[in-house]
């Protein structure tokens, strides 16, 4: 049975990847302290949501799989577990590009830059092919 998880993912992240830079440019022209914080917290929010849904949540949003994918995260289900496909590369590049845009619009000076760098590293490392079906310290492992 083919996995249907790849269909709704790409359009959703395309929307995020289009709207985030537009919002960054608009906010950058307003008061700088408030806009820098908003941009950095928006990036944190996107990273947390992405990590939660792709690398933490198990199972599928569809009810017709009869429990086949209950032990896999959504990231592990994309393209039936094949590594380095177009979808996976796109979903890996998007957070990095958003991070670079947010860092550039805040002139690499904001104190949250360190935390955002750490968050992007954790998110990208979780997407590596070597991390497929790996549970660090047994966290989120099968009970």
Tab-separated table of C-alpha atoms in Angstrom:
chain	number	residue	atom	x	y	z
A	1	UNK	CA	0.000	0.000	0.000
A	2	UNK	CA	1.581	3.333	-1.009
A	3	UNK	CA	1.921	5.993	1.618
A	4	UNK	CA	-0.169	9.117	0.963
A	5	UNK	CA	1.812	11.339	3.338
A	6	UNK	CA	3.835	13.108	0.653
A	7	UNK	CA	0.864	14.778	-1.015
A	8	UNK	CA	-0.165	17.409	1.598
A	9	UNK	CA	3.351	18.138	2.857
A	10	UNK	CA	4.991	19.956	-0.052
A	11	UNK	CA	2.230	22.536	-0.706
A	12	UNK	CA	2.063	23.372	2.990
A	13	UNK	CA	5.796	23.986	3.269
A	14	UNK	CA	5.825	25.893	-0.027
A	15	UNK	CA	3.281	28.249	1.519
A	16	UNK	CA	5.439	28.668	4.641
A	17	UNK	CA	8.571	29.186	2.566
A	18	UNK	CA	6.856	31.887	0.502
A	19	UNK	CA	5.126	33.756	3.320
A	20	UNK	CA	8.021	33.791	5.798
A	21	UNK	CA	10.455	35.847	3.641
A	22	UNK	CA	7.675	38.265	2.677
A	23	UNK	CA	6.843	38.807	6.353
A	24	UNK	CA	10.548	39.216	7.171
A	25	UNK	CA	10.979	41.942	4.568
A	26	UNK	CA	7.853	43.767	5.712
A	27	UNK	CA	8.816	43.560	9.388
A	28	UNK	CA	12.413	44.574	8.718
A	29	UNK	CA	11.238	47.972	7.495
A	30	UNK	CA	9.360	48.641	10.746
A	31	UNK	CA	10.871	49.216	14.187
A	32	UNK	CA	13.946	47.055	14.364
A	33	UNK	CA	13.876	45.651	17.931
A	34	UNK	CA	10.310	44.361	17.743
A	35	UNK	CA	10.636	43.056	14.189
A	36	UNK	CA	13.867	41.165	14.983
A	37	UNK	CA	12.187	39.374	17.862
A	38	UNK	CA	9.100	38.574	15.815
A	39	UNK	CA	11.187	37.153	12.975
A	40	UNK	CA	13.312	35.008	15.291
A	41	UNK	CA	10.334	33.719	17.285
A	42	UNK	CA	8.454	32.964	14.061
A	43	UNK	CA	11.428	30.889	12.917
A	44	UNK	CA	11.478	29.090	16.283
A	45	UNK	CA	7.763	28.363	15.954
A	46	UNK	CA	8.170	26.947	12.440
A	47	UNK	CA	11.097	24.776	13.572
A	48	UNK	CA	9.217	23.451	16.614
A	49	UNK	CA	6.096	22.644	14.595
A	50	UNK	CA	8.170	20.962	11.885
A	51	UNK	CA	10.109	18.893	14.425
A	52	UNK	CA	6.952	17.878	16.279
A	53	UNK	CA	5.029	16.734	13.224
A	54	UNK	CA	7.849	15.170	11.204
A	55	UNK	CA	10.221	13.744	13.803
A	56	UNK	CA	8.216	13.212	16.989
A	57	UNK	CA	4.676	12.236	16.047
A	58	UNK	CA	4.191	8.610	15.073
A	59	UNK	CA	1.488	6.986	13.000
A	60	UNK	CA	-0.361	8.526	10.082
A	61	UNK	CA	-3.079	11.138	9.840
A	62	UNK	CA	-5.018	8.710	7.641
A	63	UNK	CA	-7.212	5.990	9.096
A	64	UNK	CA	-6.976	3.514	6.221
A	65	UNK	CA	-3.450	2.192	6.861
A	66	UNK	CA	-4.587	-0.426	9.431
A	67	UNK	CA	-1.726	0.383	11.802
A	68	UNK	CA	1.084	-0.408	9.385
A	69	UNK	CA	2.911	2.846	10.124
A	70	UNK	CA	2.171	3.187	13.854
A	71	UNK	CA	5.830	2.715	14.838
A	72	UNK	CA	7.212	5.219	12.326
A	73	UNK	CA	7.423	8.995	12.476
A	74	UNK	CA	5.997	11.004	9.613
A	75	UNK	CA	9.508	11.720	8.315
A	76	UNK	CA	10.266	7.987	8.161
A	77	UNK	CA	7.104	7.405	6.125
A	78	UNK	CA	7.803	9.978	3.421
A	79	UNK	CA	8.439	8.286	0.060
A	80	UNK	CA	8.068	4.882	1.737
A	81	UNK	CA	11.326	5.331	3.637
A	82	UNK	CA	13.538	5.937	0.601
A	83	UNK	CA	16.419	8.261	1.426
A	84	UNK	CA	17.597	11.382	-0.426
A	85	UNK	CA	14.530	11.782	-2.626
A	86	UNK	CA	13.385	15.133	-4.018
A	87	UNK	CA	10.746	15.529	-1.313
A	88	UNK	CA	13.198	14.865	1.497
A	89	UNK	CA	15.794	17.220	0.032
A	90	UNK	CA	13.195	19.967	-0.338
A	91	UNK	CA	11.954	19.492	3.229
A	92	UNK	CA	15.552	19.635	4.475
A	93	UNK	CA	16.481	22.772	2.547
A	94	UNK	CA	13.395	24.810	3.527
A	95	UNK	CA	14.274	25.261	7.248
A	96	UNK	CA	17.877	26.119	6.358
A	97	UNK	CA	16.781	28.772	3.854
A	98	UNK	CA	14.289	30.223	6.347
A	99	UNK	CA	17.054	30.319	8.962
A	100	UNK	CA	19.392	32.147	6.577
A	101	UNK	CA	16.686	34.672	5.687
A	102	UNK	CA	15.851	35.297	9.346
A	103	UNK	CA	19.524	35.613	10.258
A	104	UNK	CA	20.179	38.049	7.433
A	105	UNK	CA	17.189	40.261	8.219
A	106	UNK	CA	18.311	40.515	11.854
A	107	UNK	CA	21.890	41.331	10.747
A	108	UNK	CA	23.292	38.298	12.610
A	109	UNK	CA	23.188	40.331	15.836
A	110	UNK	CA	20.182	39.096	17.762
A	111	UNK	CA	20.809	37.099	20.969
A	112	UNK	CA	18.333	34.460	19.777
A	113	UNK	CA	20.637	33.679	16.857
A	114	UNK	CA	22.473	31.074	18.961
A	115	UNK	CA	19.248	29.275	19.899
A	116	UNK	CA	17.955	29.378	16.333
A	117	UNK	CA	21.263	27.982	15.074
A	118	UNK	CA	21.027	25.159	17.592
A	119	UNK	CA	17.386	24.474	16.677
A	120	UNK	CA	18.141	24.340	12.945
A	121	UNK	CA	21.085	22.000	13.570
A	122	UNK	CA	18.899	19.642	15.618
A	123	UNK	CA	16.202	19.722	12.935
A	124	UNK	CA	18.629	19.077	10.075
A	125	UNK	CA	20.498	16.330	11.949
A	126	UNK	CA	17.160	14.600	12.578
A	127	UNK	CA	16.663	14.499	8.799
A	128	UNK	CA	19.974	12.748	8.016
A	129	UNK	CA	19.686	9.268	6.462
A	130	UNK	CA	21.786	7.854	9.338
A	131	UNK	CA	19.047	8.916	11.769
A	132	UNK	CA	16.356	6.791	10.064
A	133	UNK	CA	14.473	4.877	12.797
A	134	UNK	CA	17.007	6.009	15.434
A	135	UNK	CA	15.651	7.022	18.850
A	136	UNK	CA	18.226	8.995	20.866
A	137	UNK	CA	18.420	7.682	24.460
A	138	UNK	CA	15.229	5.719	23.756
A	139	UNK	CA	13.177	8.923	23.705
A	140	UNK	CA	9.956	8.412	21.746
A	141	UNK	CA	10.850	4.740	21.376
A	142	UNK	CA	8.324	1.933	21.279
A	143	UNK	CA	6.912	1.182	24.711
